[in-house]
Coordinates of C-alpha atoms in Angstrom, one line a residue:
X1 CA 10.7 10.8 29.8
X2 CA 11.9 13.8 28.2
X3 CA 9.6 15.1 24.9
X4 CA 9.6 13.8 21.2
X5 CA 9.2 15.6 17.7
X6 CA 9.6 14.7 14.4
X7 CA 10.3 16.5 11.1
X8 CA 10.4 14.6 7.7
X9 CA 12.3 15.9 5.2
X10 CA 10.0 15.4 2.5
X11 CA 10.6 18.6 0.0
X12 CA 12.2 17.2 -2.9
X13 CA 11.2 17.2 -6.3
X14 CA 13.1 13.3 -6.9
X15 CA 14.9 14.4 -10.7
X16 CA 16.3 11.3 -10.8
X17 CA 12.3 9.7 -10.7
X18 CA 11.9 10.4 -14.0
X19 CA 8.3 11.3 -12.8
X20 CA 5.9 13.2 -13.0
X21 CA 5.1 12.2 -9.0
X22 CA 6.2 13.5 -6.7
X23 CA 9.0 11.6 -5.2
X24 CA 8.2 10.4 -1.5
X25 CA 4.2 9.0 -3.2
X26 CA 5.9 6.8 -5.5
X27 CA 4.2 3.9 -3.7
X28 CA 5.9 0.9 -2.1
X29 CA 3.3 -2.0 -0.6
X30 CA 0.5 -0.5 -0.8
X31 CA 1.7 2.5 0.3
X32 CA 3.6 6.2 -0.1
X33 CA 7.3 6.2 1.1
X34 CA 5.9 8.7 3.0
X35 CA 3.0 6.8 5.0
X36 CA 5.7 4.0 5.5
X37 CA 7.4 6.7 7.6
X38 CA 4.7 8.8 9.1
X39 CA 3.4 5.9 10.5
X40 CA 6.6 4.0 12.1
X41 CA 7.4 7.6 13.8
X42 CA 4.0 7.8 14.2
X43 CA 4.4 4.3 17.1
X44 CA 7.2 6.4 18.9
X45 CA 4.1 9.4 19.7
X46 CA 5.8 12.1 19.7
X47 CA 4.3 15.1 20.9
X48 CA 4.3 16.8 16.9
X49 CA 4.9 15.5 13.7
X50 CA 5.9 18.1 10.9
X51 CA 6.1 18.0 7.8
X52 CA 8.3 19.7 5.1
X53 CA 7.2 20.3 1.5
X54 CA 7.7 21.8 -0.9
X55 CA 7.5 20.4 -4.4
X56 CA 3.9 18.9 -4.4
X57 CA 2.6 20.1 -1.5
X58 CA -0.8 19.6 -1.7
X59 CA -0.6 15.9 -3.0
X60 CA 1.4 15.1 0.4
X61 CA -1.0 16.8 2.2
X62 CA -3.3 15.3 0.7
X63 CA -2.2 11.8 1.3
X64 CA -0.9 12.6 5.0
X65 CA -4.1 14.7 6.5
X66 CA -4.0 15.6 9.9
X67 CA -1.2 13.3 9.9
X68 CA 1.0 16.2 10.1
X69 CA 1.7 19.9 10.1
X70 CA 3.1 21.2 7.7
X71 CA 6.5 23.8 6.8
X72 CA 6.5 24.9 3.4
X73 CA 10.1 25.6 1.4
X74 CA 10.1 27.5 -1.2
X75 CA 13.1 27.3 -2.7
X76 CA 15.4 23.6 -1.7
X77 CA 17.9 25.1 -0.6
X78 CA 19.3 21.8 1.5
X79 CA 18.7 20.3 4.8
X80 CA 19.1 22.5 7.3
X81 CA 17.3 24.8 5.6
X82 CA 14.8 22.8 5.4
X83 CA 15.1 22.0 9.0
X84 CA 15.0 26.0 9.8
X85 CA 10.9 26.3 7.2
X86 CA 9.9 24.0 11.0
X87 CA 11.6 27.2 13.9
X88 CA 7.6 28.5 13.9
X89 CA 6.5 24.8 14.8
X90 CA 9.7 23.9 17.0
X91 CA 12.1 26.8 18.0
X92 CA 10.6 26.8 21.6
X93 CA 9.9 23.0 22.6
X94 CA 11.8 21.1 24.3
X95 CA 12.8 17.3 24.4
X96 CA 14.5 15.6 21.4
X97 CA 13.6 16.0 17.9
X98 CA 14.2 13.5 15.2
X99 CA 14.6 14.7 11.6
X100 CA 14.7 12.0 9.1
X101 CA 13.9 11.7 5.0
X102 CA 10.8 11.0 4.0
X103 CA 12.5 7.9 1.4
X104 CA 13.4 6.5 3.7
X105 CA 10.8 3.7 3.6
X106 CA 12.7 1.2 5.3
X107 CA 13.7 2.5 9.1
X108 CA 11.3 0.6 11.2
X109 CA 10.4 2.3 14.6
X110 CA 12.3 0.1 16.6
X111 CA 14.9 1.1 14.8
X112 CA 14.2 4.6 15.6
X113 CA 13.4 3.6 19.3
X114 CA 16.4 3.0 19.7
X115 CA 17.8 5.9 18.0
X116 CA 15.7 7.6 20.6
X117 CA 16.7 5.8 24.0
X118 CA 20.0 5.9 22.8
X119 CA 20.4 9.2 22.3
X120 CA 18.6 10.4 25.8
X121 CA 21.1 8.1 27.6
X122 CA 24.0 9.9 26.1
X123 CA 22.2 12.9 27.2
X124 CA 23.6 14.0 23.7
X125 CA 23.0 17.6 21.4
X126 CA 22.8 15.5 18.3
X127 CA 22.8 11.6 17.2
X128 CA 23.4 10.4 14.1
X129 CA 22.1 6.8 12.7
X130 CA 25.2 5.3 11.0
X131 CA 25.4 1.8 9.4
X132 CA 27.9 -0.6 8.2
X133 CA 27.8 -0.8 4.8
X134 CA 30.2 -3.4 3.4
X135 CA 30.8 -1.2 -0.3
X136 CA 30.6 2.8 1.3
X137 CA 31.1 4.6 -1.9
X138 CA 29.4 8.2 -2.0
X139 CA 28.4 7.9 1.5
X140 CA 28.8 9.9 3.7
X141 CA 31.4 8.2 6.6
X142 CA 31.6 8.4 10.5
X143 CA 34.6 9.4 11.3
X144 CA 35.5 8.5 15.5
X145 CA 39.1 8.9 17.7
X146 CA 40.2 6.9 19.9
X147 CA 37.7 6.3 22.1
X148 CA 34.9 5.6 19.7
X149 CA 33.0 9.2 19.7
X150 CA 32.0 11.0 16.7
X151 CA 34.5 13.1 16.1
X152 CA 33.1 14.6 12.0
X153 CA 31.2 13.7 9.0
X154 CA 33.0 13.2 5.7
X155 CA 31.5 12.8 2.5
X156 CA 33.2 10.9 0.2
X157 CA 34.7 13.6 -2.8
X158 CA 36.6 14.9 1.2
X159 CA 37.1 11.7 2.5
X160 CA 41.2 10.8 2.0
X161 CA 42.9 7.5 1.1
X162 CA 42.5 6.0 5.1
X163 CA 39.2 7.4 4.8
X164 CA 37.3 5.9 2.5
X165 CA 37.6 2.9 3.9
X166 CA 35.3 3.0 7.1
X167 CA 32.2 1.5 6.1
X168 CA 30.6 3.4 8.9
X169 CA 28.2 5.4 7.1
X170 CA 25.8 8.4 8.2
X171 CA 22.1 8.2 6.9
X172 CA 20.5 11.3 7.1
X173 CA 19.0 10.1 10.4
X174 CA 19.6 12.3 13.8
X175 CA 18.0 12.8 16.8
X176 CA 19.2 16.3 18.6
X177 CA 17.9 18.6 21.3
X178 CA 15.8 20.5 20.0
X179 CA 16.6 24.1 21.7
X180 CA 20.6 23.1 20.4
X181 CA 19.2 21.8 17.3
X182 CA 17.9 25.6 16.2
X183 CA 20.1 27.6 18.1
X184 CA 22.7 26.4 15.8
X185 CA 21.0 26.0 12.5
X186 CA 20.9 30.1 12.6
X187 CA 24.7 29.3 12.2
X188 CA 25.0 27.4 9.5
X189 CA 26.0 28.9 6.3
X190 CA 26.3 28.1 2.2
X191 CA 29.9 28.7 1.6
X192 CA 29.9 25.4 -1.1
X193 CA 29.3 24.1 -3.9
X194 CA 26.4 24.3 -4.0
X195 CA 25.5 27.3 -1.6
X196 CA 23.0 24.7 0.3
X197 CA 23.0 24.4 4.4
X198 CA 23.1 21.2 5.2
X199 CA 22.2 20.2 8.2
X200 CA 25.2 17.4 8.7
X201 CA 27.4 20.8 9.0
X202 CA 24.7 22.2 13.3
X203 CA 27.0 18.8 14.3
X204 CA 30.8 19.8 13.7
X205 CA 29.4 23.0 15.2
X206 CA 28.1 21.4 18.6
X207 CA 31.0 20.0 18.6
X208 CA 33.1 23.0 18.5
X209 CA 31.0 24.5 20.9
X210 CA 32.0 21.0 23.4
X211 CA 28.2 19.2 22.9
X212 CA 28.4 15.9 23.4
X213 CA 27.7 14.7 19.9
X214 CA 27.2 9.8 20.2
X215 CA 26.5 8.3 17.1
X216 CA 23.7 4.7 17.2
X217 CA 24.2 2.4 14.5
X218 CA 21.4 0.9 12.8
X219 CA 21.4 -3.2 13.0
X220 CA 20.4 -3.8 9.2
X221 CA 22.1 -1.5 6.3
X222 CA 18.6 -2.4 4.4
X223 CA 17.0 -0.7 6.2
X224 CA 19.1 3.1 5.7
X225 CA 18.6 3.3 1.5
X226 CA 17.1 6.3 0.8
X227 CA 15.1 6.2 -1.9
X228 CA 16.6 8.6 -5.4
X229 CA 15.7 6.2 -8.2
X230 CA 13.4 4.4 -10.1
X231 CA 16.3 1.3 -9.6
X232 CA 16.4 1.6 -5.6
X233 CA 12.6 2.0 -5.5
X234 CA 12.2 -1.9 -6.6
X235 CA 15.2 -3.0 -4.1
X236 CA 13.1 -1.4 -1.4
X237 CA 10.0 -3.3 -2.5
X238 CA 11.7 -6.1 -2.7
X239 CA 12.2 -5.9 0.3
X240 CA 9.0 -4.5 2.1
X241 CA 7.5 -7.1 0.4
X242 CA 9.9 -9.9 1.9
X243 CA 9.0 -8.9 5.4
X244 CA 5.5 -8.2 5.3
X245 CA 5.3 -12.0 4.7
X246 CA 7.9 -13.6 7.0
X247 CA 5.6 -11.9 9.6
X248 CA 2.5 -13.8 8.2
X249 CA 4.4 -17.0 7.6
X250 CA 5.0 -15.9 11.7
X251 CA 2.2 -15.2 12.2
X252 CA 0.8 -18.9 11.0
X253 CA -0.2 -18.5 7.1
X254 CA 1.0 -20.4 5.0
X255 CA 2.9 -19.0 1.0
X256 CA 3.3 -21.2 -1.5
X257 CA 5.8 -19.4 -3.3
X258 CA 6.7 -16.6 -0.9
X259 CA 8.8 -14.8 -4.0
X260 CA 5.8 -14.5 -5.6
X261 CA 3.1 -14.2 -3.4
X262 CA 2.7 -9.6 -3.1
X263 CA 1.5 -8.4 0.2
X264 CA 0.0 -5.3 0.8
X265 CA 0.8 -3.2 3.9
X266 CA -2.4 -3.1 5.5
X267 CA -4.0 -6.7 4.4
X268 CA -4.8 -9.1 6.8
X269 CA -4.5 -12.5 6.2
X270 CA -6.0 -15.5 9.2
X271 CA -3.6 -18.5 10.5
X272 CA -3.8 -21.5 8.2
X273 CA -4.7 -20.1 5.1
X274 CA -2.3 -21.4 2.2
X275 CA -1.5 -18.4 -0.5
X276 CA -0.4 -19.9 -3.6
X277 CA 1.7 -18.6 -6.5
X278 CA 1.5 -15.0 -7.9
X279 CA -1.7 -13.8 -5.4
X280 CA -1.8 -9.9 -5.1
X281 CA -3.9 -9.0 -1.8
X282 CA -4.3 -5.2 -1.9
X283 CA -5.1 -2.2 -0.3
X284 CA -7.2 -2.7 3.0
X285 CA -8.0 -6.4 2.4
X286 CA -8.8 -8.6 5.0
X287 CA -9.1 -12.1 4.4
X288 CA -9.8 -14.9 7.4
X289 CA -8.5 -18.5 8.2
X290 CA -8.3 -21.7 6.6
X291 CA -8.4 -20.5 3.5
X292 CA -7.6 -21.6 0.4
X293 CA -6.2 -18.0 -2.5
X294 CA -5.4 -19.8 -5.5
X295 CA -2.7 -19.6 -8.4
X296 CA -2.6 -15.1 -9.4
X297 CA -5.5 -14.2 -8.0
X298 CA -6.0 -10.9 -7.5
X299 CA -7.8 -9.0 -4.1
X300 CA -7.9 -5.5 -3.3
X301 CA -9.5 -3.3 -0.9
X302 CA -12.2 -6.9 -0.2
X303 CA -13.4 -8.6 3.1
X304 CA -13.0 -12.4 3.4
X305 CA -14.4 -14.5 5.7
X306 CA -12.9 -17.6 6.4
X307 CA -12.7 -21.3 4.6
X308 CA -13.2 -19.2 0.9
X309 CA -11.8 -20.8 -1.6
X310 CA -10.6 -18.9 -4.4
X311 CA -9.0 -20.1 -7.7
X312 CA -7.6 -17.7 -10.6
X313 CA -10.1 -14.4 -10.0
X314 CA -10.0 -11.4 -9.6
X315 CA -11.6 -8.8 -6.4
X316 CA -12.5 -6.1 -5.7
X317 CA -14.3 -3.7 -2.9
X318 CA -16.9 -7.3 -1.9
X319 CA -17.2 -8.9 -0.1
X320 CA -17.4 -13.0 1.0
X321 CA -18.5 -14.8 3.8
X322 CA -17.5 -17.7 5.2
X323 CA -17.8 -21.1 3.2
X324 CA -18.2 -19.0 -0.4
X325 CA -15.9 -20.1 -3.3
X326 CA -15.2 -17.8 -6.5
X327 CA -13.4 -19.3 -10.0
X328 CA -11.9 -20.0 -11.9
X329 CA -11.5 -16.6 -13.8
X330 CA -14.3 -15.0 -11.9
X331 CA -14.4 -11.2 -11.0
X332 CA -16.3 -9.4 -8.5
X333 CA -16.6 -6.2 -8.4
X334 CA -17.3 -3.1 -6.3
X335 CA -19.9 -3.4 -4.4
X336 CA -20.7 -7.5 -4.4
X337 CA -21.8 -9.0 -1.8
X338 CA -21.7 -12.8 -1.0
X339 CA -23.2 -14.2 1.9
X340 CA -22.0 -17.9 3.5
X341 CA -22.0 -20.9 1.2
X342 CA -22.5 -19.0 -1.8
X343 CA -20.7 -20.8 -5.5
X344 CA -19.6 -18.1 -7.7
X345 CA -18.1 -20.3 -10.6
X346 CA -15.7 -19.9 -13.7
X347 CA -16.9 -17.1 -15.7
X348 CA -18.9 -15.4 -14.0
X349 CA -18.9 -11.8 -12.7
X350 CA -21.1 -9.9 -9.7
X351 CA -20.7 -6.2 -9.5
X352 CA -23.3 -3.7 -6.8
X353 CA -25.1 -7.1 -6.5
X354 CA -26.3 -8.8 -3.0
X355 CA -26.5 -12.5 -2.9
X356 CA -27.7 -14.6 -0.5
X357 CA -27.2 -17.7 1.3
X358 CA -26.3 -21.0 -0.1
X359 CA -26.9 -19.3 -4.1
X360 CA -25.0 -20.5 -7.1
X361 CA -23.9 -18.9 -9.9
X362 CA -22.5 -21.9 -12.0
X363 CA -21.1 -20.7 -15.8
X364 CA -20.6 -17.5 -18.1
X365 CA -23.3 -15.1 -16.0
X366 CA -23.2 -11.9 -15.4
X367 CA -25.4 -10.2 -12.4
X368 CA -25.4 -6.2 -12.2
X369 CA -27.5 -4.4 -9.2
X370 CA -29.4 -6.9 -8.6
X371 CA -30.7 -8.2 -4.3
X372 CA -30.1 -12.1 -5.3
X373 CA -32.1 -14.5 -2.8
X374 CA -31.3 -17.8 -0.7
X375 CA -30.6 -20.9 -2.2
X376 CA -31.4 -19.6 -5.9
X377 CA -30.0 -21.5 -9.3
X378 CA -28.9 -19.0 -12.2
X379 CA -28.4 -21.1 -15.3
X380 CA -25.0 -21.0 -17.8
X381 CA -25.4 -17.3 -19.9
X382 CA -27.6 -15.8 -18.2
X383 CA -27.4 -12.1 -17.8
X384 CA -28.4 -8.7 -16.1
X385 CA -29.6 -6.5 -18.4
X386 CA -29.1 -2.5 -16.0
X387 CA -28.1 0.0 -18.0
X388 CA -30.4 1.5 -20.3
X389 CA -27.8 3.7 -21.9
X390 CA -28.5 6.0 -19.9
X391 CA -29.5 4.3 -16.1
X392 CA -29.2 1.2 -14.6
X393 CA -31.9 -0.6 -13.5
X394 CA -31.4 -3.5 -10.2
X395 CA -33.7 -6.6 -9.7
X396 CA -34.6 -8.6 -7.1
X397 CA -34.5 -12.6 -7.1
X398 CA -36.4 -14.5 -4.6
X399 CA -35.3 -16.7 -2.5
X400 CA -35.7 -20.0 -4.3
X401 CA -35.8 -19.2 -7.8
X402 CA -34.4 -21.3 -10.9
X403 CA -33.3 -19.2 -13.5
X404 CA -33.2 -21.4 -17.0
X405 CA -29.9 -20.9 -19.5
X406 CA -29.5 -17.7 -21.0
X407 CA -32.5 -15.8 -19.4
X408 CA -31.8 -12.0 -19.8
X409 CA -33.4 -10.6 -17.0
X410 CA -34.2 -6.8 -18.3
X411 CA -34.7 -4.1 -15.4
X412 CA -35.9 -3.7 -13.3
X413 CA -37.7 -7.0 -12.8
X414 CA -38.9 -9.2 -9.1
X415 CA -39.1 -12.5 -9.7
X416 CA -41.2 -13.4 -6.7
X417 CA -39.6 -16.8 -4.6
X418 CA -39.6 -20.4 -5.8
X419 CA -40.1 -19.4 -9.7
X420 CA -39.0 -20.8 -12.8
X421 CA -37.5 -18.3 -16.0
X422 CA -37.4 -21.4 -18.8
X423 CA -34.7 -21.2 -21.1
X424 CA -33.2 -18.4 -23.4
X425 CA -36.0 -16.4 -22.1
X426 CA -36.5 -13.0 -21.8
X427 CA -37.7 -11.5 -18.6
X428 CA -39.3 -7.9 -18.9
X429 CA -41.8 -8.0 -16.2
X430 CA -42.3 -9.1 -12.7
X431 CA -42.8 -12.9 -12.6
X432 CA -44.9 -14.2 -9.6
X433 CA -43.9 -16.9 -7.2
X434 CA -44.1 -20.1 -7.3
X435 CA -44.8 -19.4 -11.9
X436 CA -43.2 -20.3 -14.7
X437 CA -42.1 -17.8 -17.3
X438 CA -41.0 -18.0 -20.8
X439 CA -40.9 -15.9 -23.5
X440 CA -39.7 -16.7 -26.3
X441 CA -39.9 -17.2 -29.9
X442 CA -42.6 -20.7 -30.5
X443 CA -40.0 -23.5 -32.2
X444 CA -42.1 -23.9 -35.1
X445 CA -40.3 -27.0 -37.5
X446 CA -40.3 -27.4 -41.1
X447 CA -40.4 -30.5 -41.6
X448 CA -38.3 -31.8 -45.0
X449 CA -37.4 -28.0 -45.5
X450 CA -33.6 -28.3 -44.7
X451 CA -33.3 -31.1 -48.6
X452 CA -34.2 -27.5 -50.0
X453 CA -31.4 -25.4 -48.2
X454 CA -27.9 -25.0 -50.7
X455 CA -25.4 -26.8 -49.1
X456 CA -27.7 -30.1 -47.7
X457 CA -26.3 -32.8 -49.0

């Protein structure tokens, strides 16, 4: 099999984005555009991937890491010049090289594989990835001869009336015989209005040499769009999310309203899980089977087991095991670890705490920096006072403990197995197992005193 290589053009500033962020780092469904492109290219198992970087080079390198090698285009002198920057890394290689823009996140691995296959089957020196556009305005047109072979690419501004009617357009993605590519690049000039070196000029040079140049038309025009402004970004984002939701439904997940459900690229969801409207699931989240994710919940970088119910809640950086339920209006913050059959009720917040199986935290409670045992009942309004203004402190609650309503646990304290705290207590010392801790002022009743108060009737 012919060796494959890939060049990803990611050096443009993207001024039309009107952003301080480097263009190819704008995100779609939880990943930067260039990450989508690299991910699709990686599925083809190329020998080498080279990203051409310029503006924001360090940010791109930080995002992609060792998934790519890098070539620097310090001056933005056109796409041909950008590819030429990879000469030191690729020019001596035998094989086929894909050139693709880093702002085309919708082109799939299947489309790229088909492009490679068409190129290799035709034994061409260059193959252009094309698409059928209902409205081809602003795109370069693919002009074919009577036999259907590519004659040339005509840009919009240079097209005559007949050529403007052509609906097959250049997507800006190409396959080249690698050595032919670099030999032709040395002949590309910059005698044009912009003074730049254009990659499509390689096509004309190869044709003048009598080489075979072909075109492969992709199935969906939408897959070809490059992201140059915020409008295109929104269109691509919508398309990507529709694809992702469709694939989850194919895999057995129920979406009550797919149009208002937002799932990131790397999210995994088990079958027979139901996702209600307005849900956002982000990052590296895994959700098991037979779960219910209720309307307007947000789950980020979390691991949820099977048979879990989330009702209008926010979960981030948490682990929830089988059979637990959260909400309504619960919040699990990073480091929250819930075992099986834990109940987190309304307006309960958990941060950096482990909660063992069967424990119930019903309402209006904050649990931070704690280890909670099995079958604990934490009463309404309980607060773990874990911060002294400088440091965080941890408390440990044993099994079968009952914390009365409005207990304040002033960390660090340990409460032994089977202990109780009286409602309204402020616990500042350890509580032995099976003890009752009462830490509140003694009640005193002043009989008939209320009649002396000015507001008494």
